[in-house]
């Protein structure tokens, strides 16, 4: 290769790199969550975790909201986890979190269930 061919190839590589960088930077956004905010926790990267008895495509991607206790670094947060998953380390990357927006329609009212002496009940459709 001559010096001119090397320069042309180098220029093409730089142009392609700049174009790819511009594509990647379009979707990039600065994420920051305040302490005390509630977030959903992404469950999919954990292999072998079965939540609510469902596997595969039907298993939930995010699990119940947890409160952020402190910010560890620019992209790491400590969560207040429940007892059921307390064996998991409680510091997570921001990409594993999704902000929980409080909506009263998410809350379901459960009717009072009257139990019999043998701890059974009559099931009625809602």
mmCIF file of C-alpha atoms in Angstrom:
data_model
loop_
_atom_site.group_PDB
_atom_site.id
_atom_site.type_symbol
_atom_site.label_atom_id
_atom_site.label_comp_id
_atom_site.label_asym_id
_atom_site.label_seq_id
_atom_site.Cartn_x
_atom_site.Cartn_y
_atom_site.Cartn_z
ATOM 1 C CA UNK A 1 0.000 0.000 0.000
ATOM 2 C CA UNK A 2 1.140 3.467 -0.744
ATOM 3 C CA UNK A 3 0.997 6.312 1.716
ATOM 4 C CA UNK A 4 -2.006 7.830 -0.081
ATOM 5 C CA UNK A 5 -3.946 4.548 0.120
ATOM 6 C CA UNK A 6 -3.217 4.331 3.853
ATOM 7 C CA UNK A 7 -4.467 7.889 4.383
ATOM 8 C CA UNK A 8 -7.671 7.199 2.420
ATOM 9 C CA UNK A 9 -8.300 4.013 4.411
ATOM 10 C CA UNK A 10 -7.603 5.853 7.675
ATOM 11 C CA UNK A 11 -10.004 8.654 6.710
ATOM 12 C CA UNK A 12 -12.729 6.138 5.853
ATOM 13 C CA UNK A 13 -12.248 4.357 9.181
ATOM 14 C CA UNK A 14 -12.459 7.644 11.078
ATOM 15 C CA UNK A 15 -15.595 8.661 9.173
ATOM 16 C CA UNK A 16 -17.251 5.297 9.918
ATOM 17 C CA UNK A 17 -16.260 5.560 13.587
ATOM 18 C CA UNK A 18 -17.696 9.086 13.852
ATOM 19 C CA UNK A 19 -20.933 7.943 12.238
ATOM 20 C CA UNK A 20 -21.300 5.007 14.648
ATOM 21 C CA UNK A 21 -20.532 7.293 17.597
ATOM 22 C CA UNK A 22 -23.268 9.704 16.512
ATOM 23 C CA UNK A 23 -25.765 6.820 16.348
ATOM 24 C CA UNK A 24 -24.818 5.651 19.841
ATOM 25 C CA UNK A 25 -24.929 9.135 21.359
ATOM 26 C CA UNK A 26 -28.498 9.753 20.150
ATOM 27 C CA UNK A 27 -29.867 7.142 22.589
ATOM 28 C CA UNK A 28 -27.487 8.018 25.393
ATOM 29 C CA UNK A 29 -28.987 9.972 28.245
ATOM 30 C CA UNK A 30 -27.653 11.017 31.605
ATOM 31 C CA UNK A 31 -29.508 9.053 34.257
ATOM 32 C CA UNK A 32 -29.625 10.074 37.861
ATOM 33 C CA UNK A 33 -32.078 9.018 40.547
ATOM 34 C CA UNK A 34 -32.457 10.732 43.904
ATOM 35 C CA UNK A 35 -32.170 8.927 47.223
ATOM 36 C CA UNK A 36 -35.558 7.952 48.659
ATOM 37 C CA UNK A 37 -37.179 7.337 45.268
ATOM 38 C CA UNK A 38 -38.809 3.959 44.614
ATOM 39 C CA UNK A 39 -37.577 1.900 41.659
ATOM 40 C CA UNK A 40 -38.352 -1.419 40.014
ATOM 41 C CA UNK A 41 -35.476 -3.911 39.901
ATOM 42 C CA UNK A 42 -34.679 -5.757 36.674
ATOM 43 C CA UNK A 43 -34.693 -9.496 37.170
ATOM 44 C CA UNK A 44 -33.695 -10.914 33.785
ATOM 45 C CA UNK A 45 -29.880 -11.127 34.194
ATOM 46 C CA UNK A 46 -30.175 -13.512 37.126
ATOM 47 C CA UNK A 47 -30.024 -17.047 35.746
ATOM 48 C CA UNK A 48 -32.099 -19.660 37.490
ATOM 49 C CA UNK A 49 -34.280 -17.258 39.456
ATOM 50 C CA UNK A 50 -37.920 -18.254 39.250
ATOM 51 C CA UNK A 51 -40.259 -15.577 40.519
ATOM 52 C CA UNK A 52 -43.925 -16.286 41.232
ATOM 53 C CA UNK A 53 -43.606 -19.795 39.755
ATOM 54 C CA UNK A 54 -43.305 -18.605 36.138
ATOM 55 C CA UNK A 55 -40.379 -19.307 33.831
ATOM 56 C CA UNK A 56 -39.150 -17.985 30.540
ATOM 57 C CA UNK A 57 -41.137 -15.409 28.612
ATOM 58 C CA UNK A 58 -43.906 -15.166 31.200
ATOM 59 C CA UNK A 59 -41.648 -14.366 34.118
ATOM 60 C CA UNK A 60 -41.703 -10.704 35.153
ATOM 61 C CA UNK A 61 -38.861 -8.529 33.842
ATOM 62 C CA UNK A 62 -38.969 -6.126 36.792
ATOM 63 C CA UNK A 63 -39.970 -6.925 40.344
ATOM 64 C CA UNK A 64 -41.685 -4.857 42.976
ATOM 65 C CA UNK A 65 -40.566 -1.358 43.872
ATOM 66 C CA UNK A 66 -37.692 -0.885 46.293
ATOM 67 C CA UNK A 67 -36.491 2.297 47.915
ATOM 68 C CA UNK A 68 -33.069 3.722 47.059
ATOM 69 C CA UNK A 69 -31.103 4.017 50.289
ATOM 70 C CA UNK A 70 -27.937 5.711 48.996
ATOM 71 C CA UNK A 71 -25.965 6.561 45.891
ATOM 72 C CA UNK A 72 -22.679 4.677 45.858
ATOM 73 C CA UNK A 73 -21.114 6.144 42.706
ATOM 74 C CA UNK A 74 -22.163 7.894 39.517
ATOM 75 C CA UNK A 75 -24.127 4.829 38.327
ATOM 76 C CA UNK A 76 -24.425 2.585 41.411
ATOM 77 C CA UNK A 77 -27.236 2.628 43.973
ATOM 78 C CA UNK A 78 -27.927 0.729 47.204
ATOM 79 C CA UNK A 79 -31.506 -0.537 47.594
ATOM 80 C CA UNK A 80 -33.497 -1.563 50.645
ATOM 81 C CA UNK A 81 -34.279 -5.159 49.667
ATOM 82 C CA UNK A 82 -36.874 -7.385 51.274
ATOM 83 C CA UNK A 83 -36.025 -10.534 53.232
ATOM 84 C CA UNK A 84 -36.932 -12.807 50.313
ATOM 85 C CA UNK A 85 -34.033 -11.594 48.156
ATOM 86 C CA UNK A 86 -31.737 -10.342 50.902
ATOM 87 C CA UNK A 87 -29.065 -12.898 49.897
ATOM 88 C CA UNK A 88 -28.497 -10.863 46.705
ATOM 89 C CA UNK A 89 -26.013 -7.999 46.956
ATOM 90 C CA UNK A 90 -27.966 -4.767 47.463
ATOM 91 C CA UNK A 91 -25.925 -2.473 45.148
ATOM 92 C CA UNK A 92 -27.125 -2.253 41.542
ATOM 93 C CA UNK A 93 -26.135 -0.466 38.342
ATOM 94 C CA UNK A 94 -28.580 2.192 37.160
ATOM 95 C CA UNK A 95 -29.353 0.140 34.034
ATOM 96 C CA UNK A 96 -30.959 -2.486 36.314
ATOM 97 C CA UNK A 97 -33.407 0.058 37.746
ATOM 98 C CA UNK A 98 -36.572 1.631 36.392
ATOM 99 C CA UNK A 99 -38.206 4.538 38.190
ATOM 100 C CA UNK A 100 -41.522 3.689 39.827
ATOM 101 C CA UNK A 101 -44.222 6.282 39.224
ATOM 102 C CA UNK A 102 -46.874 6.097 41.913
ATOM 103 C CA UNK A 103 -50.290 5.418 40.438
ATOM 104 C CA UNK A 104 -53.271 4.662 42.674
ATOM 105 C CA UNK A 105 -54.774 2.452 39.973
ATOM 106 C CA UNK A 106 -51.937 -0.028 40.678
ATOM 107 C CA UNK A 107 -53.384 -0.678 44.111
ATOM 108 C CA UNK A 108 -56.010 -3.384 44.293
ATOM 109 C CA UNK A 109 -58.487 -3.557 47.120
ATOM 110 C CA UNK A 110 -58.878 -7.013 48.555
ATOM 111 C CA UNK A 111 -62.208 -7.870 50.073
ATOM 112 C CA UNK A 112 -62.333 -9.312 53.563
ATOM 113 C CA UNK A 113 -62.273 -13.079 53.323
ATOM 114 C CA UNK A 114 -64.268 -14.917 55.936
ATOM 115 C CA UNK A 115 -62.497 -18.091 56.982
ATOM 116 C CA UNK A 116 -64.331 -21.067 58.380
ATOM 117 C CA UNK A 117 -63.145 -22.999 61.401
ATOM 118 C CA UNK A 118 -61.350 -25.494 59.152
ATOM 119 C CA UNK A 119 -59.497 -22.544 57.490
ATOM 120 C CA UNK A 120 -61.334 -22.892 54.177
ATOM 121 C CA UNK A 121 -63.314 -20.252 52.337
ATOM 122 C CA UNK A 122 -65.870 -19.939 49.568
ATOM 123 C CA UNK A 123 -64.414 -18.636 46.318
ATOM 124 C CA UNK A 124 -66.500 -16.026 44.545
ATOM 125 C CA UNK A 125 -65.734 -14.351 41.210
ATOM 126 C CA UNK A 126 -65.074 -10.619 41.298
#
